[in-house]
PDB file of C-alpha atoms in Angstrom:
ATOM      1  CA  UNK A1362     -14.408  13.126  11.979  1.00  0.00           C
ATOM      2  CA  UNK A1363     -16.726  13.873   9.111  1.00  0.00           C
ATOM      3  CA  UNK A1364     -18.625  10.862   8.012  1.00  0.00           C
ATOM      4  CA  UNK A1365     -18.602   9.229   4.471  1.00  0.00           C
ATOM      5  CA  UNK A1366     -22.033   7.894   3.134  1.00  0.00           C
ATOM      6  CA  UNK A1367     -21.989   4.946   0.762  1.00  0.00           C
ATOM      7  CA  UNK A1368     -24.361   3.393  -1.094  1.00  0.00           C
ATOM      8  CA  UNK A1369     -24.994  -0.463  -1.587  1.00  0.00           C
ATOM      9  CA  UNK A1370     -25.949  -1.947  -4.722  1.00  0.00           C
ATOM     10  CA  UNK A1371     -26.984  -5.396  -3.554  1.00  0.00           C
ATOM     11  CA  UNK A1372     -30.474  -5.174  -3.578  1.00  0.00           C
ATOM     12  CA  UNK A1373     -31.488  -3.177  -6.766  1.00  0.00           C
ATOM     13  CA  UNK A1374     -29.437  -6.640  -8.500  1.00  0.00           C
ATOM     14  CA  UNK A1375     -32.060  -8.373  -6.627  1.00  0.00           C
ATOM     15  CA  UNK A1376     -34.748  -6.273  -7.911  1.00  0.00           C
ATOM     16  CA  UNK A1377     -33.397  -6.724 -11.472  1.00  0.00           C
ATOM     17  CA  UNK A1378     -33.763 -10.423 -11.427  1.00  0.00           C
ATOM     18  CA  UNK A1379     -37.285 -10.379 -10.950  1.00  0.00           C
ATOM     19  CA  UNK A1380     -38.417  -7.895 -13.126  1.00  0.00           C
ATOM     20  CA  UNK A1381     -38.748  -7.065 -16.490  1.00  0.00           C
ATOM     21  CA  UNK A1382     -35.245  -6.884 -18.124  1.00  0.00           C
ATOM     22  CA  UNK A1383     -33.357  -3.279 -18.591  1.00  0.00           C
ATOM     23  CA  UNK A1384     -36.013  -1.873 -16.068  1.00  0.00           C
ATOM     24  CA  UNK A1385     -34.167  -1.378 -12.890  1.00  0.00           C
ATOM     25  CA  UNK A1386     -30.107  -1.465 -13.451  1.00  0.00           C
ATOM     26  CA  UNK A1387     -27.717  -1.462 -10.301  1.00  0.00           C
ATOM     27  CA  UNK A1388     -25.246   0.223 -12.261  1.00  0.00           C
ATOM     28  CA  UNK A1389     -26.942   3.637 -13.378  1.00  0.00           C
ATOM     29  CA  UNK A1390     -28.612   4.284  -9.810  1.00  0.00           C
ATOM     30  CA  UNK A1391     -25.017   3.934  -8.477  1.00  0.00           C
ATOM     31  CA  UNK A1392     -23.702   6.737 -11.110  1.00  0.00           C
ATOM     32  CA  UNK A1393     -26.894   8.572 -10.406  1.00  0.00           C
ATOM     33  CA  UNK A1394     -26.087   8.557  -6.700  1.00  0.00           C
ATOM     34  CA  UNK A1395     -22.708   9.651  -7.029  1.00  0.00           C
ATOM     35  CA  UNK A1396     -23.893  12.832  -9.287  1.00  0.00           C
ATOM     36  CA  UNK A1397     -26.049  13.323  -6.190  1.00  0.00           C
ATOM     37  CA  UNK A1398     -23.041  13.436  -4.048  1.00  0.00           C
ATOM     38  CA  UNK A1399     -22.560   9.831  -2.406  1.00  0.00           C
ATOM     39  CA  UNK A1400     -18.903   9.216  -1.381  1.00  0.00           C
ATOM     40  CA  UNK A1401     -18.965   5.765  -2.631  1.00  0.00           C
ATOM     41  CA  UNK A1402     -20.261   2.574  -3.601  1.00  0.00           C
ATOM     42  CA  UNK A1403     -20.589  -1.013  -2.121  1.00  0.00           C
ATOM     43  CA  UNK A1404     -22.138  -4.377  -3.908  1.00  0.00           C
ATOM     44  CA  UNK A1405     -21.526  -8.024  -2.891  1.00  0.00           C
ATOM     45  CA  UNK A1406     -20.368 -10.767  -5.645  1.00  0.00           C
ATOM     46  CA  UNK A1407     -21.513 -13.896  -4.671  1.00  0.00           C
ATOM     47  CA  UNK A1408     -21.586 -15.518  -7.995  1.00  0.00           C
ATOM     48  CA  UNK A1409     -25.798 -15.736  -8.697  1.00  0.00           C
ATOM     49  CA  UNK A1410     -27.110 -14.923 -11.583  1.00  0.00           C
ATOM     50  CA  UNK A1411     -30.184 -13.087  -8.912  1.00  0.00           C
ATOM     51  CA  UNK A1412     -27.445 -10.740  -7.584  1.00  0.00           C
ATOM     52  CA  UNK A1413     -24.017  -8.594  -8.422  1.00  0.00           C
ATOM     53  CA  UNK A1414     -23.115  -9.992 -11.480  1.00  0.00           C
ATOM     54  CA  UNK A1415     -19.495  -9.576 -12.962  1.00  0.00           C
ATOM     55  CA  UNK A1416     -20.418  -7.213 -15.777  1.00  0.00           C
ATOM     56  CA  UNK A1417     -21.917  -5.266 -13.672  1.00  0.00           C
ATOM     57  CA  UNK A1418     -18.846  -4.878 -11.706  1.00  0.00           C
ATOM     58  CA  UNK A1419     -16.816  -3.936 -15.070  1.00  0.00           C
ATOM     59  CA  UNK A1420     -19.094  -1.444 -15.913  1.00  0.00           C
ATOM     60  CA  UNK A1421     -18.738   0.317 -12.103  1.00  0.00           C
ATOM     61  CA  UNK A1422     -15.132  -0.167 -12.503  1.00  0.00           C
ATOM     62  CA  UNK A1423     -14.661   1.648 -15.275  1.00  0.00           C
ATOM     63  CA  UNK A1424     -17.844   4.388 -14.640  1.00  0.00           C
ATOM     64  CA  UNK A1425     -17.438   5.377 -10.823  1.00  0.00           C
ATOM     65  CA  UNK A1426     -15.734   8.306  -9.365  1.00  0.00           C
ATOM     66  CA  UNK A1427     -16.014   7.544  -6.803  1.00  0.00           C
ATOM     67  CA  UNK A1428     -14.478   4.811  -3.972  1.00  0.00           C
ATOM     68  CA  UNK A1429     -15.932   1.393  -5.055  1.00  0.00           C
ATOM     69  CA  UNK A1430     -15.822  -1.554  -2.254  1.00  0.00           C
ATOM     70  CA  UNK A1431     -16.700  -4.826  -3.510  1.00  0.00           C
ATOM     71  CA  UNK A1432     -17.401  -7.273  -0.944  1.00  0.00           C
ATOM     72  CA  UNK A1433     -17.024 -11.235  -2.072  1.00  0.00           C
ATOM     73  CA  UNK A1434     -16.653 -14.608   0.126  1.00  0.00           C
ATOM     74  CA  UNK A1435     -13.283 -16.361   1.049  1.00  0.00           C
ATOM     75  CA  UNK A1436     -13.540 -18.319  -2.667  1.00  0.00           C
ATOM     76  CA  UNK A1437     -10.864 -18.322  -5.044  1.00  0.00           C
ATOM     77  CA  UNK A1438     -12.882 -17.481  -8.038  1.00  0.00           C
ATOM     78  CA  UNK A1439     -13.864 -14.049  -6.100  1.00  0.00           C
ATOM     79  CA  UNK A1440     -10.392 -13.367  -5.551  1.00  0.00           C
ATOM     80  CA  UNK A1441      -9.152 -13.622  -9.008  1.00  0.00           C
ATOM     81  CA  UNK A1442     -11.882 -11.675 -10.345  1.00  0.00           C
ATOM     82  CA  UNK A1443     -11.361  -8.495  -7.739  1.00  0.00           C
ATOM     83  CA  UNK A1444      -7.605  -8.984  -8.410  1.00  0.00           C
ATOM     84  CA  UNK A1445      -8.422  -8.148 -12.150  1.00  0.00           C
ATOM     85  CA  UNK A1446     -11.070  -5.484 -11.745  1.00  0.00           C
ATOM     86  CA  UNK A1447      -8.521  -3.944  -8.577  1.00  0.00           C
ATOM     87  CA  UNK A1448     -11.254  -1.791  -7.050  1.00  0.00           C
ATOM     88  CA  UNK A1449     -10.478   0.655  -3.911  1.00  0.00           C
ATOM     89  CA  UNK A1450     -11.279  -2.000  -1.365  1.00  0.00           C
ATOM     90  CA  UNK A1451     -12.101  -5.345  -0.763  1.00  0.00           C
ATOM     91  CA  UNK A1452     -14.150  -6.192   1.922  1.00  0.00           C
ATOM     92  CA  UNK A1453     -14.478 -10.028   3.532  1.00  0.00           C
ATOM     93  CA  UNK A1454     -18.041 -11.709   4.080  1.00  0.00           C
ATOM     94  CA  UNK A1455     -20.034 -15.149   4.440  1.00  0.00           C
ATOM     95  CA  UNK A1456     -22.207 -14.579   1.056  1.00  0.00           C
ATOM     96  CA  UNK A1457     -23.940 -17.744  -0.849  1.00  0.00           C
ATOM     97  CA  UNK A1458     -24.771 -17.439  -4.458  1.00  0.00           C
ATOM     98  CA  UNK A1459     -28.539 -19.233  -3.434  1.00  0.00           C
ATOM     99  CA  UNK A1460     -28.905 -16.546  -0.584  1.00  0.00           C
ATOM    100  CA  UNK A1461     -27.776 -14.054  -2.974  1.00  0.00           C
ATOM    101  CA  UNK A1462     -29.618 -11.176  -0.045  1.00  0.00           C
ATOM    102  CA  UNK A1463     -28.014 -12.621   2.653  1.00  0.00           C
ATOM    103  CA  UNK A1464     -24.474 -10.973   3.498  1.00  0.00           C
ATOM    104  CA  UNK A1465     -23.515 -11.855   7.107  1.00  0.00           C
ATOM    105  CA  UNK A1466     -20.032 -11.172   9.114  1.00  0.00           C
ATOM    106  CA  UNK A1467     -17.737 -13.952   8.652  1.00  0.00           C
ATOM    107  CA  UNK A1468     -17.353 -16.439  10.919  1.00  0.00           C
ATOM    108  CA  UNK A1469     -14.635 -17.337  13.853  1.00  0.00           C
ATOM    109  CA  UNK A1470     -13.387 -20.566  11.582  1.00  0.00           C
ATOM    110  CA  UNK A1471     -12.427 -18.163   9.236  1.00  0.00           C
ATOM    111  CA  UNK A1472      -9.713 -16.392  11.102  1.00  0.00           C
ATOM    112  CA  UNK A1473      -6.549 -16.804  10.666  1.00  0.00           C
ATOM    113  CA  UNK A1474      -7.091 -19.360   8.070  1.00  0.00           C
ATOM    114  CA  UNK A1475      -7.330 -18.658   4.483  1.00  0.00           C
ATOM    115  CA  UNK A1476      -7.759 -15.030   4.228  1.00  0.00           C
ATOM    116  CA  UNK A1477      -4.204 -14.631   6.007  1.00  0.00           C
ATOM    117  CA  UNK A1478      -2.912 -15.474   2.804  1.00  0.00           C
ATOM    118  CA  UNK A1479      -5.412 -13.504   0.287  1.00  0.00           C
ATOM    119  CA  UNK A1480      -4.539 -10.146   2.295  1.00  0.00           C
ATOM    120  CA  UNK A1481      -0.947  -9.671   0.844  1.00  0.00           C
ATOM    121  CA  UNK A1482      -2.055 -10.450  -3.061  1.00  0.00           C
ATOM    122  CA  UNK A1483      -4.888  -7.509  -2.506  1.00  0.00           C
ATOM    123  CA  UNK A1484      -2.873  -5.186  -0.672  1.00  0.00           C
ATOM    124  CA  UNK A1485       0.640  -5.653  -3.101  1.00  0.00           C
ATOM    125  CA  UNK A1486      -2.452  -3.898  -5.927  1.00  0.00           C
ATOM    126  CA  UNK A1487      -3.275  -1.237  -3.755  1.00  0.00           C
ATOM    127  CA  UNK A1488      -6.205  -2.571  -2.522  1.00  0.00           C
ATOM    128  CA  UNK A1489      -7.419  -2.031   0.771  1.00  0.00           C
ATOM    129  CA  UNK A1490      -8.543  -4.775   2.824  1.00  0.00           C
ATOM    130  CA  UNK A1491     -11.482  -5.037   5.088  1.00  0.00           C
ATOM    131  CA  UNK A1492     -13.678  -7.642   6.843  1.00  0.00           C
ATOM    132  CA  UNK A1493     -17.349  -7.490   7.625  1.00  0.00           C
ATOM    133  CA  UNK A1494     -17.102  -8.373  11.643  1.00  0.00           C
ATOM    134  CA  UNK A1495     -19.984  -8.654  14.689  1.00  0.00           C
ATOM    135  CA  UNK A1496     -18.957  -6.293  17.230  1.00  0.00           C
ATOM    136  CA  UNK A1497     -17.964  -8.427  19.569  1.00  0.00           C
ATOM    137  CA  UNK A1498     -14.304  -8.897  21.555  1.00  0.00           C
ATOM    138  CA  UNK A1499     -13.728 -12.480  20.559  1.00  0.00           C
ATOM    139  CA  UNK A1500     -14.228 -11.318  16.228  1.00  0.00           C
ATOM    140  CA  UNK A1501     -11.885  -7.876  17.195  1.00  0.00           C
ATOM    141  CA  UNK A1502      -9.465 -10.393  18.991  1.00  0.00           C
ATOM    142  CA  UNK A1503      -9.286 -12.199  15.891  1.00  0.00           C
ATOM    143  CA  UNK A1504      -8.878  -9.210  13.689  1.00  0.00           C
ATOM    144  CA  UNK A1505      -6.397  -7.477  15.518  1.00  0.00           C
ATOM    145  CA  UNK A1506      -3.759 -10.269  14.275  1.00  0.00           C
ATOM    146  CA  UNK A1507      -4.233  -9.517  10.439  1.00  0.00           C
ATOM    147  CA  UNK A1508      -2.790  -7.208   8.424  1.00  0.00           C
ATOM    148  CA  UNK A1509      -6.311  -5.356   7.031  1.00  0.00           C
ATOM    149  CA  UNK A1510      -6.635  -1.838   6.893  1.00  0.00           C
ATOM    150  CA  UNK A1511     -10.895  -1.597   7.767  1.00  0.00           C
ATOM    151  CA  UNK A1512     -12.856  -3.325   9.712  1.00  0.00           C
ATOM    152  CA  UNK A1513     -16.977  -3.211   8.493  1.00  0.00           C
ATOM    153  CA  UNK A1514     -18.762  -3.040  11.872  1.00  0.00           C
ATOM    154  CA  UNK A1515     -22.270  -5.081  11.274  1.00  0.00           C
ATOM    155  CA  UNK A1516     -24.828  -2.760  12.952  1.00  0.00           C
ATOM    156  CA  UNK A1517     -27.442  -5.266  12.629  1.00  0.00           C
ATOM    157  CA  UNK A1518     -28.130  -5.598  16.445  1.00  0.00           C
ATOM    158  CA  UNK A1519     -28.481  -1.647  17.061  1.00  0.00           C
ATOM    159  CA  UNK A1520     -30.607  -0.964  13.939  1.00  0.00           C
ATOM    160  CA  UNK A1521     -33.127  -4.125  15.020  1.00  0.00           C
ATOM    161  CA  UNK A1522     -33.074  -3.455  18.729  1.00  0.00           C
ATOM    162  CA  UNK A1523     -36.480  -3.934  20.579  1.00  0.00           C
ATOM    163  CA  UNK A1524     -36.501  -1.282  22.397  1.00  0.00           C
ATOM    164  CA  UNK A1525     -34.519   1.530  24.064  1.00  0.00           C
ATOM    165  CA  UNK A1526     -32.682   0.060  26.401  1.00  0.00           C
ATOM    166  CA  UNK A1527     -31.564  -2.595  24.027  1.00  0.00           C
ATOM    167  CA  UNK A1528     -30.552  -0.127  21.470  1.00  0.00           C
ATOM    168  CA  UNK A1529     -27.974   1.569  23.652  1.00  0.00           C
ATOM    169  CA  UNK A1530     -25.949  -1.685  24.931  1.00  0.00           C
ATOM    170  CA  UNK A1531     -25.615  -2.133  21.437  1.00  0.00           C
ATOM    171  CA  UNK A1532     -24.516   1.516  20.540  1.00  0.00           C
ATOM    172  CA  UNK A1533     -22.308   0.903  23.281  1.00  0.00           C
ATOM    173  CA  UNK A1534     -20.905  -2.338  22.120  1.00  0.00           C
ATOM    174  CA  UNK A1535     -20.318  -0.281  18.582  1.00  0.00           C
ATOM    175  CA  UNK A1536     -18.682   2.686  20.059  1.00  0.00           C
ATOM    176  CA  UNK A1537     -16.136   0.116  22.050  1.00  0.00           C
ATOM    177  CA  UNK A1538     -15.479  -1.917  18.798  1.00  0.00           C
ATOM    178  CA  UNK A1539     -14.364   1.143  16.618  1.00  0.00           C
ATOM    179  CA  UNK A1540     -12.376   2.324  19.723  1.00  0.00           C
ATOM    180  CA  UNK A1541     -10.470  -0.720  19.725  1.00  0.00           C
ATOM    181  CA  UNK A1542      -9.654  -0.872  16.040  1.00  0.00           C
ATOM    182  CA  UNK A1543      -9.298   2.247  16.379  1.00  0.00           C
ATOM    183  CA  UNK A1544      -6.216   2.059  18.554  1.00  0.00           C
ATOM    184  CA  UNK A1545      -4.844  -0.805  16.287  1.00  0.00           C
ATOM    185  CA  UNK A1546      -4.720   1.552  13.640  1.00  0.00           C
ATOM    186  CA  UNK A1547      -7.272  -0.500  11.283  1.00  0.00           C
ATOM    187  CA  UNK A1548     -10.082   2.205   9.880  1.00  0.00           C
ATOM    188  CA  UNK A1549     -13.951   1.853  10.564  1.00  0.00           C
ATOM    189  CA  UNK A1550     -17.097   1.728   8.338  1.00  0.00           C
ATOM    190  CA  UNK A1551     -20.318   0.071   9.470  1.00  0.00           C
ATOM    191  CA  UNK A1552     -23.412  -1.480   8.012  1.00  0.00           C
ATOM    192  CA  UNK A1553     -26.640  -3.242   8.549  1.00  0.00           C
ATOM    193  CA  UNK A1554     -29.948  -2.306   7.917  1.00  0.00           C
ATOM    194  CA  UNK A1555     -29.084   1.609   8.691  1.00  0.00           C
ATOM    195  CA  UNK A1556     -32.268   3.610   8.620  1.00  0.00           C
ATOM    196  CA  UNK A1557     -32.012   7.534   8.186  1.00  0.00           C
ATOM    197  CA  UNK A1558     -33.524   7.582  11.889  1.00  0.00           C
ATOM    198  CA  UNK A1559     -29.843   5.702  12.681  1.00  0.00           C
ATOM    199  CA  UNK A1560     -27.427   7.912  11.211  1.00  0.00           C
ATOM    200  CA  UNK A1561     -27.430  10.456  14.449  1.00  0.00           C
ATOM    201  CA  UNK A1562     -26.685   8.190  16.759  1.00  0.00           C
ATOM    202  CA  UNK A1563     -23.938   6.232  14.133  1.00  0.00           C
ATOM    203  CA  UNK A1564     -22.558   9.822  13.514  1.00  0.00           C
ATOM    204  CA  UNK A1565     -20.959   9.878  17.616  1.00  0.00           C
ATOM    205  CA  UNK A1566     -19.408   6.251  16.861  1.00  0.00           C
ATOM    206  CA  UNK A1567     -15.412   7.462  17.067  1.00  0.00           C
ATOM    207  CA  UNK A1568     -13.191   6.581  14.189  1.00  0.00           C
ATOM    208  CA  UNK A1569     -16.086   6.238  11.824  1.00  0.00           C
ATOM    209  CA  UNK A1570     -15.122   6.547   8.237  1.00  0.00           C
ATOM    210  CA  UNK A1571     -18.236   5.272   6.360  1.00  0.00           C
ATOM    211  CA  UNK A1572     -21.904   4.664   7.097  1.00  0.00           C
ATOM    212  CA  UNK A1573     -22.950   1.931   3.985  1.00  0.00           C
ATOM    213  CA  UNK A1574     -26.740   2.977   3.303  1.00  0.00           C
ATOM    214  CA  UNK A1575     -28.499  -0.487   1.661  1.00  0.00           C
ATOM    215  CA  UNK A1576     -32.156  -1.295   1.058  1.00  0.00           C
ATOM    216  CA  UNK A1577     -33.802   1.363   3.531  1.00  0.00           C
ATOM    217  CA  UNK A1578     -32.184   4.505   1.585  1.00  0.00           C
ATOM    218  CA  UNK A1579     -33.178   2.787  -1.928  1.00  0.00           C
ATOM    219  CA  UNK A1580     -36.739   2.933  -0.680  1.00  0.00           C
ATOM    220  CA  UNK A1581     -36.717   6.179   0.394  1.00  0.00           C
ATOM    221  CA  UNK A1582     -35.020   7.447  -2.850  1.00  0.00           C
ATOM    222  CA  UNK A1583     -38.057   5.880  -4.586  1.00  0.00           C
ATOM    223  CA  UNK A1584     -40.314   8.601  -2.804  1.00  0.00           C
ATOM    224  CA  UNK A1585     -38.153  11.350  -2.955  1.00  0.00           C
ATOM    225  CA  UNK A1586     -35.716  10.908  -5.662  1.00  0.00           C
ATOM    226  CA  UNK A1587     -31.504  10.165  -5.086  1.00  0.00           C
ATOM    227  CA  UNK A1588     -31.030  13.888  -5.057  1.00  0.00           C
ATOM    228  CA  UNK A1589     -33.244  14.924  -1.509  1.00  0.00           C
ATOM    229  CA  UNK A1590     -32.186  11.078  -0.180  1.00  0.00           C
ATOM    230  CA  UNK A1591     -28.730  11.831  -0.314  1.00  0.00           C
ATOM    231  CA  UNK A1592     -29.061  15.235   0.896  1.00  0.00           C
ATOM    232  CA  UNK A1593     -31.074  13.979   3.846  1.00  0.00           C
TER     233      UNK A1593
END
């Protein structure tokens, strides 16, 4: 299966904040790296004013041409606003508006619970449902009883792995995850610090749909420009 690469947004909000207004905007690189060929776009609301911020999610609404994937937390306010902006997918995470950096898979507590009921309101406006999950049987257990159409594998344990050895139990634990979900029917896309070093070894993950690129591939588009990053 041919992978997908997507871009997320997050941190060029982050960037904004602390610089000089109008000087870096999350919303033109993600344009600009769609013209370059990038398959989609990804950017957490968490409701600070240092991150995502709603306009900005107007403006990609109505300017991608991409798929757009807006991740928010299990808060009402979040879910109204997607509801009215009804991007391509939704995806589920623990995000704090004072740790507006800070995107982590959601918790055990949160399944069934709430997000049982959020599902159907997303999904009745054609919008696909995901969940940001740690690859691990006890999250997939959990999964496998909702009615969500991705998972997000976090990849954070493979991409920080000590050494070697460490890096290929994880690989491994990957690989099993997206086999399982796989069989359930739900679709795969991963994240988590992915390097460009990662992305051959992420590319023999089965049922893979999209690899989300973050802070590592904005870096190296500073060097080389969005064109030759998303070509690499």
């Amino acid at each position: 299966m041919m992978k997908r690469l997507s871009i997320l947004l997050d941190d060029l909000a982050f960037i904004r904040s602390i610089l000089t207004e109008g000087t870096v905007d999350p919303v033109r690189y993600g344009i600009l790296a769609e013209n370059a060929g990038v398959n989609g776009l990804v950017c957490t609301f968490s409701g600070s004013s240092k991150g995502i911020l709603e306009k900005d999610l107007r403006l990609l609404k109505e300017m991608n041409r991409s798929f757009l994937n807006i991740r928010i937390p299990l808060q009402n306010d979040a879910m109204r606003l997607v509801l009215s902006l009804a991007p391509d997918m939704v995806t589920f995470v623990e995000a704090k508006p004072n740790e507006p950096r800070k995107v982590s898979p959601l918790e055990l507590s949160a399944f069934p619970g709430e997000i049982e009921e959020m599902i159907p309101n997303l999904q009745s406006n054609n919008i696909a449902v995901s969940v940001l999950v740690r690859p691990e049987m006890d999250f997939l257990k959990a999964i496998s009883k909702l009615s969500i159409d991705y998972v997000e594998i976090d990849t954070t344990e493979f991409t920080s792995a000590p050494d070697i050895n460490d890096e290929i139990v994880a690989l491994d634990k990957i690989k099993s995850a997206a086999l399982a979900v796989g069989k359930w029917g739900i679709g795969v896309n991963c994240s988590g610090d992915i390097s460009f070093e990662d992305l051959a070894s992420l590319a023999q993950v089965p049922n893979l749909e999209d690899i989300i690129l973050g802070s590592l591939f904005i870096q190296r588009a500073v060097f080389i420009g969005i064109d030759r990053a998303v070509e690499e």
